[in-house]
Short mmCIF file of C-alpha atoms in Angstrom, two decimals:
data_model
loop_
_atom_site.label_atom_id
_atom_site.label_comp_id
_atom_site.label_asym_id
_atom_site.label_seq_id
_atom_site.Cartn_x
_atom_site.Cartn_y
_atom_site.Cartn_z
CA UNK A 1 29.53 -2.47 -11.71
CA UNK A 2 26.10 -3.06 -10.22
CA UNK A 3 23.17 -2.68 -12.61
CA UNK A 4 21.05 0.45 -12.44
CA UNK A 5 17.93 -0.02 -10.39
CA UNK A 6 14.85 2.12 -11.02
CA UNK A 7 14.26 4.53 -8.16
CA UNK A 8 10.82 5.33 -6.85
CA UNK A 9 9.85 8.75 -5.53
CA UNK A 10 10.90 7.92 -1.99
CA UNK A 11 13.63 9.56 0.07
CA UNK A 12 16.67 7.49 0.94
CA UNK A 13 16.91 6.18 4.50
CA UNK A 14 20.10 7.03 6.38
CA UNK A 15 21.42 4.58 8.95
CA UNK A 16 24.53 5.06 11.08
CA UNK A 17 26.27 1.68 10.91
CA UNK A 18 29.45 -0.14 11.87
CA UNK A 19 31.13 -2.49 9.44
CA UNK A 20 31.11 -6.06 10.72
CA UNK A 21 34.83 -6.06 11.52
CA UNK A 22 34.36 -3.07 13.81
CA UNK A 23 32.18 -5.13 16.21
CA UNK A 24 34.03 -8.33 17.11
CA UNK A 25 33.55 -11.26 19.49
CA UNK A 26 35.95 -10.90 22.43
CA UNK A 27 34.74 -13.95 24.35
CA UNK A 28 32.71 -16.95 23.25
CA UNK A 29 32.25 -19.51 20.51
CA UNK A 30 33.03 -17.12 17.64
CA UNK A 31 36.08 -15.56 19.32
CA UNK A 32 37.76 -13.04 17.01
CA UNK A 33 34.97 -13.01 14.42
CA UNK A 34 33.11 -9.88 13.42
CA UNK A 35 29.36 -9.35 13.46
CA UNK A 36 27.67 -11.80 11.11
CA UNK A 37 24.24 -12.89 9.92
CA UNK A 38 21.77 -14.70 12.17
CA UNK A 39 22.74 -18.30 11.32
CA UNK A 40 26.38 -17.70 12.27
CA UNK A 41 25.88 -15.77 15.51
CA UNK A 42 25.91 -17.62 18.84
CA UNK A 43 23.95 -16.40 21.89
CA UNK A 44 26.04 -15.45 24.95
CA UNK A 45 29.04 -14.42 22.83
CA UNK A 46 30.51 -11.14 24.04
CA UNK A 47 31.18 -8.37 21.53
CA UNK A 48 33.08 -5.08 21.72
CA UNK A 49 33.78 -2.23 19.33
CA UNK A 50 37.28 -1.98 17.88
CA UNK A 51 39.48 0.84 19.16
CA UNK A 52 38.57 4.09 17.43
CA UNK A 53 35.46 2.64 15.77
CA UNK A 54 33.06 5.35 14.59
CA UNK A 55 29.68 4.85 12.92
CA UNK A 56 29.51 5.62 9.20
CA UNK A 57 26.53 6.55 7.07
CA UNK A 58 24.73 3.92 4.99
CA UNK A 59 21.80 5.11 2.88
CA UNK A 60 19.12 2.70 1.73
CA UNK A 61 16.94 3.15 -1.33
CA UNK A 62 14.01 1.18 -2.70
CA UNK A 63 13.81 0.17 -6.35
CA UNK A 64 10.76 -0.17 -8.55
CA UNK A 65 10.28 -3.76 -7.40
CA UNK A 66 10.29 -2.86 -3.72
CA UNK A 67 13.78 -4.25 -3.09
CA UNK A 68 16.31 -2.52 -0.83
CA UNK A 69 19.59 -1.32 -2.29
CA UNK A 70 22.41 1.06 -1.44
CA UNK A 71 21.32 4.57 -2.44
CA UNK A 72 23.33 6.95 -4.59
CA UNK A 73 24.08 9.25 -1.64
CA UNK A 74 25.55 6.52 0.59
CA UNK A 75 29.11 6.90 1.86
CA UNK A 76 29.38 3.12 2.27
CA UNK A 77 28.95 0.13 0.00
CA UNK A 78 28.63 -0.31 -3.74
CA UNK A 79 26.02 1.97 -5.26
CA UNK A 80 22.82 0.09 -6.19
CA UNK A 81 24.03 -3.16 -4.55
CA UNK A 82 21.22 -5.22 -3.01
CA UNK A 83 20.73 -5.05 0.76
CA UNK A 84 18.92 -7.65 2.85
CA UNK A 85 17.58 -7.02 6.35
CA UNK A 86 18.81 -10.15 8.10
CA UNK A 87 17.84 -9.82 11.75
CA UNK A 88 17.70 -7.72 14.88
CA UNK A 89 20.45 -8.70 17.33
CA UNK A 90 19.86 -7.77 20.97
CA UNK A 91 22.87 -7.03 23.18
CA UNK A 92 23.17 -6.42 26.92
CA UNK A 93 25.89 -4.13 28.32
CA UNK A 94 27.21 -4.50 31.90
CA UNK A 95 24.96 -1.64 33.00
CA UNK A 96 21.86 -3.69 32.19
CA UNK A 97 19.10 -2.90 29.74
CA UNK A 98 19.38 -3.93 26.11
CA UNK A 99 20.49 -2.40 22.82
CA UNK A 100 19.20 -3.59 19.45
CA UNK A 101 21.38 -3.76 16.36
CA UNK A 102 19.82 -4.12 12.93
CA UNK A 103 21.97 -6.47 10.84
CA UNK A 104 22.11 -5.69 7.12
CA UNK A 105 23.78 -7.83 4.45
CA UNK A 106 25.11 -6.37 1.17
CA UNK A 107 25.39 -8.82 -1.73
CA UNK A 108 27.08 -8.59 -5.12
CA UNK A 109 25.56 -9.33 -8.52
CA UNK A 110 26.15 -13.08 -8.03
CA UNK A 111 24.37 -13.13 -4.68
CA UNK A 112 27.55 -13.47 -2.63
CA UNK A 113 27.94 -11.54 0.62
CA UNK A 114 30.23 -8.57 0.10
CA UNK A 115 29.71 -6.75 3.40
CA UNK A 116 27.75 -6.95 6.65
CA UNK A 117 26.72 -3.88 8.64
CA UNK A 118 25.34 -3.39 12.11
CA UNK A 119 23.01 -0.42 12.65
CA UNK A 120 22.66 0.18 16.42
CA UNK A 121 19.28 1.58 17.40
CA UNK A 122 20.88 3.13 20.49
CA UNK A 123 24.49 4.31 20.92
CA UNK A 124 27.24 1.73 21.44
CA UNK A 125 30.23 2.77 23.55
CA UNK A 126 33.93 1.98 23.25
CA UNK A 127 35.62 -0.22 25.87
CA UNK A 128 32.27 -1.82 26.70
CA UNK A 129 31.35 -5.50 26.54
CA UNK A 130 28.04 -6.43 24.93
CA UNK A 131 26.60 -9.91 25.45
CA UNK A 132 24.42 -11.24 22.63
CA UNK A 133 21.12 -12.18 24.30
CA UNK A 134 18.71 -12.39 21.36
CA UNK A 135 18.51 -12.95 17.60
CA UNK A 136 15.20 -11.97 15.96
CA UNK A 137 14.81 -12.88 12.28
CA UNK A 138 11.13 -11.94 12.10
CA UNK A 139 11.00 -8.22 12.91
CA UNK A 140 13.94 -6.58 11.13
CA UNK A 141 11.65 -4.98 8.55
CA UNK A 142 9.32 -3.74 11.29
CA UNK A 143 12.19 -2.09 13.15
CA UNK A 144 13.34 -0.34 9.97
CA UNK A 145 9.75 0.80 9.43
CA UNK A 146 9.75 2.48 12.83
CA UNK A 147 12.81 4.45 11.77
CA UNK A 148 11.57 5.24 8.26
CA UNK A 149 8.04 6.29 9.20
CA UNK A 150 8.27 10.03 9.83
CA UNK A 151 6.67 11.00 13.12
CA UNK A 152 5.45 13.92 15.19
CA UNK A 153 5.65 13.84 18.98
CA UNK A 154 2.81 14.06 21.48
CA UNK A 155 1.51 17.60 21.86
CA UNK A 156 2.30 18.72 18.30
CA UNK A 157 -0.53 20.96 17.11
CA UNK A 158 -1.84 20.08 13.65
CA UNK A 159 -3.94 22.51 11.61
CA UNK A 160 -7.35 21.07 10.73
CA UNK A 161 -9.56 21.92 7.76
CA UNK A 162 -11.34 24.57 9.85
CA UNK A 163 -8.08 26.29 10.74
CA UNK A 164 -8.18 25.03 14.34
CA UNK A 165 -4.92 23.64 15.71
CA UNK A 166 -5.36 20.34 17.57
CA UNK A 167 -2.81 18.25 19.49
CA UNK A 168 -1.96 15.28 17.33
CA UNK A 169 -2.96 12.77 20.02
CA UNK A 170 -6.56 14.07 19.89
CA UNK A 171 -6.97 13.48 16.15
CA UNK A 172 -9.02 10.57 14.84
CA UNK A 173 -9.24 8.66 11.58
CA UNK A 174 -11.65 10.56 9.33
CA UNK A 175 -10.74 14.00 10.68
CA UNK A 176 -10.14 16.50 7.90
CA UNK A 177 -6.70 18.13 7.91
CA UNK A 178 -5.57 21.12 5.89
CA UNK A 179 -2.94 20.12 3.32
CA UNK A 180 -0.76 22.41 1.25
CA UNK A 181 -1.39 20.75 -2.11
CA UNK A 182 -4.89 19.28 -1.92
CA UNK A 183 -6.82 21.36 0.60
CA UNK A 184 -8.81 19.48 3.29
CA UNK A 185 -8.06 15.74 3.34
CA UNK A 186 -9.27 12.92 5.59
CA UNK A 187 -6.83 11.03 7.80
CA UNK A 188 -6.80 7.35 6.75
CA UNK A 189 -4.54 5.97 9.48
CA UNK A 190 -2.91 7.14 12.71
CA UNK A 191 0.03 5.25 14.16
CA UNK A 192 1.41 5.51 17.68
CA UNK A 193 4.64 4.09 19.06
CA UNK A 194 6.61 4.68 22.24
CA UNK A 195 10.39 4.61 21.88
CA UNK A 196 13.40 5.21 24.10
CA UNK A 197 14.61 8.67 23.13
CA UNK A 198 18.17 7.60 22.34
CA UNK A 199 20.22 7.25 19.19
CA UNK A 200 18.18 7.09 16.01
CA UNK A 201 14.94 7.28 18.00
CA UNK A 202 15.75 10.57 19.76
CA UNK A 203 13.57 13.40 18.41
CA UNK A 204 14.86 16.61 16.89
CA UNK A 205 13.70 19.74 18.75
CA UNK A 206 13.13 22.81 16.60
CA UNK A 207 12.62 25.63 19.09
CA UNK A 208 9.81 28.14 18.69
CA UNK A 209 10.48 30.72 15.98
CA UNK A 210 13.48 28.96 14.47
CA UNK A 211 11.67 28.31 11.17
CA UNK A 212 8.77 30.66 11.96
CA UNK A 213 7.09 27.87 13.94
CA UNK A 214 4.70 29.20 16.60
CA UNK A 215 5.88 26.78 19.30
CA UNK A 216 8.53 24.12 19.82
CA UNK A 217 8.28 21.35 17.22
CA UNK A 218 9.63 17.86 17.88
CA UNK A 219 9.88 15.37 15.03
CA UNK A 220 11.72 12.17 14.16
CA UNK A 221 15.25 12.71 12.73
CA UNK A 222 14.43 12.06 9.06
CA UNK A 223 11.19 14.02 9.11
CA UNK A 224 11.23 16.50 6.25
CA UNK A 225 10.04 20.09 6.54
CA UNK A 226 8.78 22.03 3.54
CA UNK A 227 10.36 25.45 3.00
CA UNK A 228 9.27 27.97 0.38
CA UNK A 229 12.19 30.26 -0.34
CA UNK A 230 11.60 33.82 -1.43
CA UNK A 231 15.36 34.26 -1.62
CA UNK A 232 17.75 31.37 -2.35
CA UNK A 233 20.22 31.89 0.48
CA UNK A 234 21.60 28.32 0.45
CA UNK A 235 22.10 27.95 -3.29
CA UNK A 236 19.54 25.21 -3.95
CA UNK A 237 18.54 26.73 -7.29
CA UNK A 238 14.82 26.51 -6.60
CA UNK A 239 12.22 27.98 -4.32
CA UNK A 240 10.53 24.81 -2.98
CA UNK A 241 12.65 22.74 -0.59
CA UNK A 242 12.25 19.64 1.57
CA UNK A 243 14.73 19.62 4.46
CA UNK A 244 15.38 16.73 6.85
CA UNK A 245 15.29 17.82 10.49
CA UNK A 246 18.59 16.05 11.26
CA UNK A 247 20.38 18.11 8.60
CA UNK A 248 19.75 21.46 10.31
CA UNK A 249 20.79 20.44 13.84
CA UNK A 250 23.04 23.16 15.25
CA UNK A 251 23.09 22.21 18.93
CA UNK A 252 21.21 25.34 19.88
CA UNK A 253 17.94 26.32 18.19
CA UNK A 254 17.74 22.87 16.56
CA UNK A 255 19.04 20.01 18.67
CA UNK A 256 18.74 16.31 19.39
CA UNK A 257 16.63 15.75 22.51
CA UNK A 258 17.77 12.53 24.18
CA UNK A 259 16.54 11.02 27.40
CA UNK A 260 13.53 9.12 28.68
CA UNK A 261 10.83 7.95 26.29
CA UNK A 262 9.10 9.66 23.40
CA UNK A 263 5.54 9.23 22.08
CA UNK A 264 5.64 9.23 18.28
CA UNK A 265 2.53 9.64 16.10
CA UNK A 266 2.29 8.95 12.38
CA UNK A 267 -0.39 10.30 10.03
CA UNK A 268 -1.25 8.79 6.64
CA UNK A 269 -3.57 10.05 3.94
CA UNK A 270 -4.58 8.71 0.52
CA UNK A 271 -1.37 10.30 -0.77
CA UNK A 272 1.80 11.75 0.67
CA UNK A 273 0.92 15.23 1.96
CA UNK A 274 2.42 18.41 3.32
CA UNK A 275 0.46 19.56 6.38
CA UNK A 276 0.92 22.30 8.97
CA UNK A 277 2.45 21.49 12.36
CA UNK A 278 2.97 24.31 14.85
CA UNK A 279 2.23 26.62 11.94
CA UNK A 280 4.91 25.40 9.53
CA UNK A 281 4.83 22.89 6.69
CA UNK A 282 5.90 19.29 7.32
CA UNK A 283 5.38 16.00 5.54
CA UNK A 284 3.15 13.10 6.54
CA UNK A 285 4.09 9.42 6.46
CA UNK A 286 4.28 7.68 3.11
CA UNK A 287 3.49 4.06 2.34
CA UNK A 288 6.45 2.30 0.76
CA UNK A 289 8.49 -0.87 1.19
CA UNK A 290 10.12 0.49 4.34
CA UNK A 291 7.04 1.82 6.14
CA UNK A 292 4.40 -0.74 5.15
CA UNK A 293 5.29 -3.00 8.08
CA UNK A 294 3.99 -0.31 10.45
CA UNK A 295 0.44 -0.76 9.19
CA UNK A 296 -2.00 -3.33 10.55
CA UNK A 297 -2.67 -6.10 8.04
CA UNK A 298 -6.18 -4.93 7.21
CA UNK A 299 -4.96 -1.39 6.49
CA UNK A 300 -2.30 -2.48 4.02
CA UNK A 301 -4.98 -3.46 1.53
CA UNK A 302 -7.10 -0.35 2.10
CA UNK A 303 -4.51 2.33 1.44
CA UNK A 304 -3.06 2.98 -2.02
CA UNK A 305 0.16 1.14 -2.70
CA UNK A 306 1.82 4.04 -4.52
CA UNK A 307 1.65 7.38 -2.77
CA UNK A 308 4.48 9.00 -4.67
CA UNK A 309 4.38 12.77 -5.20
CA UNK A 310 6.90 15.26 -6.57
CA UNK A 311 8.11 16.02 -3.05
CA UNK A 312 11.32 14.00 -3.44
CA UNK A 313 12.40 16.40 -6.18
CA UNK A 314 12.45 19.18 -3.60
CA UNK A 315 14.78 17.45 -1.12
CA UNK A 316 17.94 19.39 -0.30
CA UNK A 317 21.20 17.46 -0.17
CA UNK A 318 22.94 17.49 3.20
CA UNK A 319 26.00 19.23 1.73
CA UNK A 320 24.04 22.46 1.20
CA UNK A 321 22.98 22.46 4.84
CA UNK A 322 26.34 21.52 6.37
CA UNK A 323 26.80 24.87 8.09
CA UNK A 324 25.92 26.13 11.59
CA UNK A 325 23.63 28.89 10.31
CA UNK A 326 21.53 26.69 8.00
CA UNK A 327 18.34 27.05 10.06
CA UNK A 328 18.81 30.84 10.26
CA UNK A 329 19.32 31.06 6.50
CA UNK A 330 16.20 29.00 5.81
CA UNK A 331 14.17 31.22 8.12
CA UNK A 332 15.39 34.37 6.39
CA UNK A 333 14.86 32.81 2.96
CA UNK A 334 11.22 32.03 3.75
CA UNK A 335 10.42 35.37 5.39
CA UNK A 336 8.72 38.16 3.52
#
């Protein structure tokens, strides 16, 4: 049994992954082998998914020493086992373009490899050949940071300290934003990335009124919304909830919005905050082992290293939201 690792107040990071033996070389030097770590992969090898392969959920946690491990809510791997981010492998399908796959290595207590996973950053299709065209061992942590850093999309209106709602792209470092817990707070850093809106980078659209939001709200999949329940309709046992956007997708009022490119913006304060976006409560980015790579080098020393708040205690497990009317129930629960 793996030793217990101290958790920090950070949410786990879900990644849809394929086990290594589900993505095998069909032509090339490593013919018949599954996905492996950087030193064993050979450029120009052709890979394909095994028949019937479906992505599974791997959840990453961060321990008190800043090391990655398999989180308690993961459906794959040995709980608390160490995980290393090995590389980003770039594949090219026959249609052109490229797809990146984050390669993660699980090790046992003796440091031996027990499993290798591939987390595609865009969907992989069955009966499709993928040629390995790049192996990047430098930026795996940065790519994970882009997934882990919760983001709002261009046009999202953020409530300032004066009560005015401003599009997020017009905000500047030093602007004072209204927070739920600490009143007006100054923005310390604003991040901006442009991503293809596919797979794990496709935003979640929460249509106007779904959670009492005044207009459509688009956020990254693991962005957590704060809900104050007046009536506990989902059985959480408490009034204050943090709900990941991906967990309330119903294909209608809350849906994945794929296609084209998306402008993502990240806001950081001196501590993890709940702010108001399109009139409803949502979290800001938090500095931790996963997100730190997003920050410029000079900012990493300026912002506090531990931004932990009690917000993780409010997070609702996916099982309580695994129902088509979850968003409707949350809206009713938070209404007067």
